[in-house]
Amino acid sequence: MAEQPEFTVTPYEVKGRIDYARLREQFGTQEIDAPLLERLAKVTHGPVHPLLSRGIYYSHRDLEGLLAQYEKGQPFFLYSGRGPSGPLHLSHLVPFTLCQWFQEKLGVPMYIQITDDEKFWARSKLSREETVRWGYENLVDILALGFDPAKTRVFFDSRSIAALYPLAIRVARKIPYSTVKAVFGFPPSTNIGLVFYTALQTVPCFYPSWETGKAVPCLIPCGIDQDPHFRVTRDIAESLGYPKPTLIHSQMIPGLLGEEVMSTTGNEEDNALFLNDPPKTVERKLRKAFTGGRASVEEQRRLGANPEICSVWALWKTRFAETPEKFEQVTQDCRSGALLCGDCKGELIERVHTFYQHHQKAREKVAGTAEELIITQAPKPD
Amino acid sequence: MAEQPEFTVTPYEVKGRIDYARLREQFGTQEIDAPLLERLAKVTHGPVHPLLSRGIYYSHRDLEGLLAQYEKGQPFFLYSGRGPSGPLHLSHLVPFTLCQWFQEKLGVPMYIQITDDEKFWARSKLSREETVRWGYENLVDILALGFDPAKTRVFFDSRSIAALYPLAIRVARKIPYSTVKAVFGFPPSTNIGLVFYTALQTVPCFYPSWETGKAVPCLIPCGIDQDPHFRVTRDIAESLGYPKPTLIHSQMIPGLLGEEVMSTTGNEEDNALFLNDPPKTVERKLRKAFTGGRASVEEQRRLGANPEICSVWALWKTRFAETPEKFEQVTQDCRSGALLCGDCKGELIERVHTFYQHHQKAREKVAGTAEELIITQAPKPD
């Protein structure tokens, strides 16, 4: 019997080689399968986003229920967030890219949470100034993806606390310490801010229902590592009179150094492509990125390479192969040996440069609008 | 060897017969002794308040340091709070009465915290509506004691969170869960709101220093049961660049039914005199109150009664014997047998009625000013 691979996935730690099918089973979530993708395509009047069709979003909780309601005329809202510990890298864009697609297709509202308090609590070396500054920078990056300002609102935790706190008070009473200890694996040395935090991450799920006095369904695209937060949310939702949020979970985007996750927590900077990396840095990082290539050109021409383990192919898959045809071509040419790693990287580097230029322009356009999207007051007295 | 009495005192539980001298030793606080009272009298230009001279405030942390600074021209501010679980009873007035006296004598600012969030977290049967409503009612009762509105500011937690939160974020990172578990004796079922709460109770201690950018000393009169909160505060103050708050601790006011504490948590309503008790209720409660009297009139005339264990004498001592002479007379006549419990109660009932009438009028005067004293915005961005 093969030994089971060991891995840990929580919002605060990803360890080991992740078996995503097993993780889904461990977490008890459903698979996003072909019939569900078809239904999504029907609802959104066209092909689904590549992040869905290519299986990066692969797991869900209650998506069928949300779609059934939507099909009957009940709109939902989108919610995703960012813990601002530094500049965004490409993997951070994944949930927001999918949210922006949903908003564009369905015209639904988007709520973005910037968790500058949580990151300060989670990273003892970060200063408040840093989490706040990165919060604004990250928010502009997110908005630059094309969200409709008329349908987009922001919880910037330290700025929005007056709006968040009335609901957070009610939420926090429902969550015993023993639950967060079990769900997040917190040791006793965990600070009381982080212990409390999941209450604040729950609030946006209920906020539009609280504001309107009607049950408004919530769809949360997030990395599967964030599922524990919302499991807690789902467990308490009904007792507070709010609908359980629906989740769709993505796999983690692998790091450039062959790490399981594109993250620089405890890793080298070169493991991730940051949105503020200058062109030369992008090129250097991608040139040395881990691939599924062979030991020699000759061998690769003969046997082909392995895209499944390649950090460069993961980037094509996630964002840079815009059409199914392009993605198919890159994948087949990699497998067949027709495409060598150097050429593949060269082509990708060009596309990343183009995306970064486009993104920079989009940033400049939206930078001035960020401030007015931040919710600073509760909609009504508690 | 005599068996040591067993007791527990935390902000969330008082159990057993309290040995106050031993409690002071357990907590590691200093005694408020005669030389310190003399020094206080000198600073305040007159006799000290009866709550001090009669030993109800009996313990402190660093009061000498605070007075030394004051004598050199460095003013301090006062801070005390109330968890609004219902109407105030007489024992709740103790810290605020002393604060008002300090403010009147020294002209120092007063900060009042109304912890409507904490009470909601601490009492699972209270609704948010109740903690908010009682918060306002209690605040008006407190202000009616005669605080100067020009020198008094209020943190009403759920309303003031935008002002409290920037500092609370910094405070919370300094406090590990293991500390609050040890200090408050929280079981794992404690909700994450209550776990977080001590961070918010710490903020007012540092707020004027944060606001002004200068170290402003803080004096907190509180029941000794609240000491653990501020032990946590004192432990982290310097690492955040703020002065440690000074504490003066009162003994608990005994309940009318002979309970150790005038509290109705888990006890009968008749254990406490509420400020909103109608005159007939006041009379009924005091008539049946536990005393140190003897089994018969004859025996009491002959042997005298025991004021030390008497809940009625405790009220004379705390508030209703306005002069030293009156207090001396009640005490001596009780001990000698000259004063019988019925007569003593009759006289006290009249005084309570008078105080309640006076208090009601004072409430009406200040009710309209409460709202504008509540701090709702941080003084500056974080």
Short mmCIF file of N, CA, C and O in Angstrom, two decimals, chain A residues 259-337:
data_model
loop_
_atom_site.label_atom_id
_atom_site.label_comp_id
_atom_site.label_asym_id
_atom_site.label_seq_id
_atom_site.Cartn_x
_atom_site.Cartn_y
_atom_site.Cartn_z
N GLU A 259 7.93 25.37 -5.32
CA GLU A 259 7.18 25.26 -4.07
C GLU A 259 5.72 24.96 -4.38
O GLU A 259 5.22 25.29 -5.45
N GLU A 260 5.04 24.39 -3.38
CA GLU A 260 3.64 24.01 -3.55
C GLU A 260 2.75 25.25 -3.79
O GLU A 260 1.73 25.17 -4.45
N VAL A 261 3.14 26.36 -3.21
CA VAL A 261 2.30 27.55 -3.24
C VAL A 261 3.14 28.77 -3.64
O VAL A 261 4.27 28.92 -3.17
N MET A 262 2.58 29.61 -4.51
CA MET A 262 3.25 30.88 -4.82
C MET A 262 3.08 31.81 -3.62
O MET A 262 2.11 32.55 -3.51
N SER A 263 4.03 31.69 -2.71
CA SER A 263 3.99 32.47 -1.48
C SER A 263 5.42 32.78 -1.14
O SER A 263 6.34 32.04 -1.52
N THR A 264 5.63 33.91 -0.47
CA THR A 264 7.00 34.22 -0.07
C THR A 264 7.14 34.25 1.44
O THR A 264 8.13 34.71 1.97
N THR A 265 6.10 33.73 2.14
CA THR A 265 6.19 33.62 3.59
C THR A 265 7.23 32.55 3.93
O THR A 265 6.99 31.37 3.72
N GLY A 266 8.34 33.01 4.39
CA GLY A 266 9.39 32.06 4.75
C GLY A 266 10.14 31.53 3.54
O GLY A 266 11.00 30.67 3.66
N ASN A 267 9.79 32.03 2.36
CA ASN A 267 10.48 31.58 1.16
C ASN A 267 11.22 32.74 0.52
O ASN A 267 11.11 33.87 0.95
N GLU A 268 11.90 32.42 -0.55
CA GLU A 268 12.60 33.47 -1.29
C GLU A 268 11.61 34.31 -2.08
O GLU A 268 10.59 33.82 -2.56
N GLU A 269 11.97 35.55 -2.27
CA GLU A 269 11.21 36.48 -3.12
C GLU A 269 11.01 35.90 -4.51
O GLU A 269 10.01 36.18 -5.17
N ASP A 270 11.99 35.11 -4.95
CA ASP A 270 11.95 34.61 -6.32
C ASP A 270 10.91 33.52 -6.52
O ASP A 270 10.71 33.02 -7.64
N ASN A 271 10.22 33.14 -5.46
CA ASN A 271 9.17 32.13 -5.59
C ASN A 271 7.89 32.70 -6.20
O ASN A 271 7.01 31.95 -6.58
N ALA A 272 7.79 34.02 -6.26
CA ALA A 272 6.54 34.65 -6.72
C ALA A 272 6.83 35.78 -7.70
O ALA A 272 7.88 36.42 -7.63
N LEU A 273 5.89 36.01 -8.61
CA LEU A 273 5.96 37.19 -9.49
C LEU A 273 5.08 38.27 -8.92
O LEU A 273 3.85 38.17 -8.95
N PHE A 274 5.70 39.32 -8.37
CA PHE A 274 4.94 40.43 -7.79
C PHE A 274 4.48 41.39 -8.88
O PHE A 274 5.20 41.58 -9.88
N LEU A 275 3.34 42.00 -8.65
CA LEU A 275 2.81 42.94 -9.64
C LEU A 275 3.68 44.19 -9.77
O LEU A 275 3.59 44.91 -10.76
N ASN A 276 4.51 44.44 -8.75
CA ASN A 276 5.40 45.61 -8.86
C ASN A 276 6.84 45.22 -9.22
O ASN A 276 7.74 46.03 -9.11
N ASP A 277 7.03 43.97 -9.66
CA ASP A 277 8.36 43.58 -10.15
C ASP A 277 8.64 44.31 -11.46
O ASP A 277 7.81 44.29 -12.39
N PRO A 278 9.82 44.94 -11.58
CA PRO A 278 10.17 45.58 -12.86
C PRO A 278 10.42 44.50 -13.93
O PRO A 278 10.68 43.34 -13.59
N PRO A 279 10.33 44.89 -15.21
CA PRO A 279 10.46 43.90 -16.30
C PRO A 279 11.70 43.01 -16.16
O PRO A 279 11.62 41.79 -16.37
N LYS A 280 12.81 43.59 -15.74
CA LYS A 280 14.04 42.77 -15.65
C LYS A 280 13.92 41.71 -14.57
O LYS A 280 14.47 40.61 -14.68
N THR A 281 13.23 42.06 -13.49
CA THR A 281 13.03 41.09 -12.41
C THR A 281 12.10 39.97 -12.86
O THR A 281 12.34 38.79 -12.59
N VAL A 282 11.04 40.37 -13.58
CA VAL A 282 10.13 39.36 -14.13
C VAL A 282 10.92 38.37 -14.98
O VAL A 282 10.79 37.15 -14.84
N GLU A 283 11.72 38.93 -15.83
CA GLU A 283 12.48 38.06 -16.75
C GLU A 283 13.43 37.15 -15.97
O GLU A 283 13.48 35.94 -16.21
N ARG A 284 14.16 37.72 -15.01
CA ARG A 284 15.11 36.93 -14.24
C ARG A 284 14.41 35.80 -13.48
O ARG A 284 14.84 34.65 -13.48
N LYS A 285 13.27 36.16 -12.82
CA LYS A 285 12.56 35.14 -12.04
C LYS A 285 12.03 34.02 -12.93
O LYS A 285 12.12 32.85 -12.58
N LEU A 286 11.49 34.42 -14.10
CA LEU A 286 10.92 33.38 -14.97
C LEU A 286 12.02 32.54 -15.62
O LEU A 286 11.86 31.33 -15.80
N ARG A 287 13.13 33.19 -15.94
CA ARG A 287 14.23 32.43 -16.55
C ARG A 287 14.73 31.33 -15.62
O ARG A 287 15.13 30.26 -16.05
N LYS A 288 14.71 31.60 -14.31
CA LYS A 288 15.21 30.56 -13.39
C LYS A 288 14.09 29.71 -12.79
O LYS A 288 14.33 28.86 -11.94
N ALA A 289 12.85 29.94 -13.27
CA ALA A 289 11.70 29.22 -12.68
C ALA A 289 11.81 27.71 -12.90
O ALA A 289 12.32 27.25 -13.93
N PHE A 290 11.28 26.99 -11.93
CA PHE A 290 11.24 25.53 -12.00
C PHE A 290 10.27 25.07 -13.09
O PHE A 290 9.15 25.58 -13.18
N THR A 291 10.70 24.12 -13.91
CA THR A 291 9.82 23.60 -14.98
C THR A 291 9.73 22.08 -14.90
O THR A 291 10.37 21.45 -14.07
N GLY A 292 8.96 21.53 -15.83
CA GLY A 292 8.88 20.07 -15.96
C GLY A 292 9.77 19.57 -17.09
O GLY A 292 9.51 18.50 -17.65
N GLY A 293 10.77 20.35 -17.42
CA GLY A 293 11.64 20.00 -18.54
C GLY A 293 12.62 18.88 -18.22
O GLY A 293 12.78 18.48 -17.06
N ARG A 294 13.25 18.40 -19.28
CA ARG A 294 14.21 17.29 -19.15
C ARG A 294 15.62 17.81 -18.92
O ARG A 294 15.88 19.00 -19.05
N ALA A 295 16.53 16.84 -18.70
CA ALA A 295 17.91 17.22 -18.38
C ALA A 295 18.63 17.83 -19.57
O ALA A 295 19.52 18.66 -19.41
N SER A 296 18.22 17.45 -20.79
CA SER A 296 18.90 18.00 -21.98
C SER A 296 17.87 18.30 -23.06
O SER A 296 16.76 17.76 -23.06
N VAL A 297 18.27 19.15 -24.00
CA VAL A 297 17.41 19.50 -25.14
C VAL A 297 17.07 18.23 -25.92
O VAL A 297 15.92 17.99 -26.28
N GLU A 298 18.08 17.45 -26.11
CA GLU A 298 17.88 16.23 -26.91
C GLU A 298 16.82 15.34 -26.26
O GLU A 298 15.89 14.87 -26.92
N GLU A 299 16.96 15.16 -24.95
CA GLU A 299 16.03 14.30 -24.23
C GLU A 299 14.61 14.86 -24.28
O GLU A 299 13.63 14.13 -24.41
N GLN A 300 14.52 16.21 -24.13
CA GLN A 300 13.20 16.83 -24.13
C GLN A 300 12.53 16.70 -25.50
O GLN A 300 11.33 16.42 -25.58
N ARG A 301 13.31 16.88 -26.57
CA ARG A 301 12.77 16.71 -27.93
C ARG A 301 12.22 15.30 -28.10
O ARG A 301 11.18 15.08 -28.70
N ARG A 302 12.93 14.33 -27.48
CA ARG A 302 12.59 12.92 -27.67
C ARG A 302 11.41 12.51 -26.78
O ARG A 302 10.45 11.88 -27.25
N LEU A 303 11.45 12.90 -25.49
CA LEU A 303 10.47 12.38 -24.52
C LEU A 303 9.36 13.38 -24.18
O LEU A 303 8.35 13.02 -23.60
N GLY A 304 9.59 14.65 -24.51
CA GLY A 304 8.62 15.68 -24.09
C GLY A 304 8.84 16.05 -22.63
O GLY A 304 9.59 15.38 -21.91
N ALA A 305 8.16 17.14 -22.20
CA ALA A 305 8.30 17.60 -20.82
C ALA A 305 7.01 17.32 -20.05
O ALA A 305 6.03 16.82 -20.62
N ASN A 306 7.02 17.64 -18.76
CA ASN A 306 5.86 17.34 -17.90
C ASN A 306 5.22 18.64 -17.40
O ASN A 306 5.66 19.22 -16.41
N PRO A 307 4.15 19.11 -18.04
CA PRO A 307 3.55 20.38 -17.62
C PRO A 307 2.95 20.30 -16.21
O PRO A 307 2.90 21.31 -15.51
N GLU A 308 2.52 19.14 -15.79
CA GLU A 308 1.79 19.02 -14.51
C GLU A 308 2.62 19.51 -13.32
O GLU A 308 2.06 19.95 -12.32
N ILE A 309 3.92 19.41 -13.42
CA ILE A 309 4.76 19.82 -12.29
C ILE A 309 5.43 21.17 -12.54
O ILE A 309 6.26 21.62 -11.75
N CYS A 310 5.08 21.84 -13.66
CA CYS A 310 5.84 23.02 -14.13
C CYS A 310 5.21 24.32 -13.64
O CYS A 310 4.02 24.58 -13.87
N SER A 311 6.00 25.17 -13.01
CA SER A 311 5.48 26.43 -12.49
C SER A 311 5.17 27.42 -13.61
O SER A 311 4.35 28.32 -13.46
N VAL A 312 5.84 27.25 -14.75
CA VAL A 312 5.60 28.14 -15.89
C VAL A 312 4.28 27.77 -16.57
O VAL A 312 3.45 28.63 -16.90
N TRP A 313 4.09 26.49 -16.76
CA TRP A 313 2.81 26.02 -17.33
C TRP A 313 1.65 26.47 -16.44
O TRP A 313 0.58 26.85 -16.94
N ALA A 314 1.83 26.45 -15.11
CA ALA A 314 0.77 26.87 -14.19
C ALA A 314 0.36 28.32 -14.48
O ALA A 314 -0.81 28.69 -14.33
N LEU A 315 1.33 29.14 -14.89
CA LEU A 315 1.00 30.54 -15.21
C LEU A 315 0.23 30.66 -16.52
O LEU A 315 -0.71 31.45 -16.64
N TRP A 316 0.65 29.86 -17.52
CA TRP A 316 -0.15 29.81 -18.76
C TRP A 316 -1.59 29.43 -18.42
O TRP A 316 -2.54 30.07 -18.88
N LYS A 317 -1.70 28.41 -17.61
CA LYS A 317 -3.02 27.86 -17.27
C LYS A 317 -3.87 28.89 -16.52
O LYS A 317 -5.06 29.05 -16.77
N THR A 318 -3.25 29.61 -15.59
CA THR A 318 -4.00 30.49 -14.70
C THR A 318 -4.43 31.78 -15.39
O THR A 318 -5.52 32.28 -15.15
N ARG A 319 -3.58 32.30 -16.24
CA ARG A 319 -3.89 33.63 -16.75
C ARG A 319 -3.46 33.89 -18.19
O ARG A 319 -4.15 34.61 -18.91
N PHE A 320 -2.31 33.31 -18.61
CA PHE A 320 -1.67 33.87 -19.80
C PHE A 320 -2.02 33.19 -21.11
O PHE A 320 -1.68 33.70 -22.17
N ALA A 321 -2.67 32.02 -21.04
CA ALA A 321 -3.21 31.44 -22.27
C ALA A 321 -4.67 31.85 -22.34
O ALA A 321 -5.53 31.23 -21.72
N GLU A 322 -4.92 32.92 -23.09
CA GLU A 322 -6.26 33.52 -23.02
C GLU A 322 -7.34 32.67 -23.66
O GLU A 322 -8.48 32.70 -23.24
N THR A 323 -6.97 31.93 -24.70
CA THR A 323 -7.98 31.12 -25.39
C THR A 323 -7.74 29.64 -25.10
O THR A 323 -6.61 29.23 -24.80
N PRO A 324 -8.78 28.83 -25.24
CA PRO A 324 -8.62 27.37 -25.07
C PRO A 324 -7.60 26.84 -26.07
O PRO A 324 -6.83 25.93 -25.75
N GLU A 325 -7.59 27.42 -27.28
CA GLU A 325 -6.68 26.92 -28.32
C GLU A 325 -5.23 27.15 -27.91
O GLU A 325 -4.38 26.26 -28.04
N LYS A 326 -4.96 28.34 -27.39
CA LYS A 326 -3.59 28.65 -26.98
C LYS A 326 -3.15 27.72 -25.84
O LYS A 326 -2.03 27.20 -25.85
N PHE A 327 -4.06 27.52 -24.88
CA PHE A 327 -3.72 26.66 -23.75
C PHE A 327 -3.45 25.23 -24.23
O PHE A 327 -2.49 24.58 -23.80
N GLU A 328 -4.28 24.76 -25.13
CA GLU A 328 -4.14 23.42 -25.69
C GLU A 328 -2.80 23.30 -26.41
O GLU A 328 -2.07 22.31 -26.24
N GLN A 329 -2.47 24.33 -27.18
CA GLN A 329 -1.24 24.30 -27.98
C GLN A 329 0.00 24.26 -27.09
O GLN A 329 0.88 23.43 -27.27
N VAL A 330 0.03 25.14 -26.09
CA VAL A 330 1.17 25.17 -25.17
C VAL A 330 1.32 23.82 -24.48
O VAL A 330 2.43 23.26 -24.38
N THR A 331 0.22 23.27 -24.05
CA THR A 331 0.25 22.02 -23.30
C THR A 331 0.74 20.86 -24.17
O THR A 331 1.62 20.09 -23.78
N GLN A 332 0.17 20.78 -25.38
CA GLN A 332 0.55 19.68 -26.28
C GLN A 332 2.01 19.80 -26.72
O GLN A 332 2.74 18.81 -26.73
N ASP A 333 2.40 21.03 -27.07
CA ASP A 333 3.79 21.22 -27.53
C ASP A 333 4.79 20.95 -26.42
O ASP A 333 5.92 20.53 -26.68
N CYS A 334 4.38 21.21 -25.17
CA CYS A 334 5.23 20.88 -24.03
C CYS A 334 5.36 19.37 -23.90
O CYS A 334 6.46 18.82 -23.84
N ARG A 335 4.23 18.71 -23.93
CA ARG A 335 4.22 17.24 -23.75
C ARG A 335 4.97 16.53 -24.89
O ARG A 335 5.63 15.53 -24.67
N SER A 336 4.81 17.07 -26.10
CA SER A 336 5.39 16.39 -27.27
C SER A 336 6.89 16.63 -27.40
O SER A 336 7.58 15.93 -28.12
N GLY A 337 7.37 17.67 -26.74
CA GLY A 337 8.79 18.01 -26.91
C GLY A 337 9.00 19.06 -28.00
O GLY A 337 10.12 19.48 -28.24
#
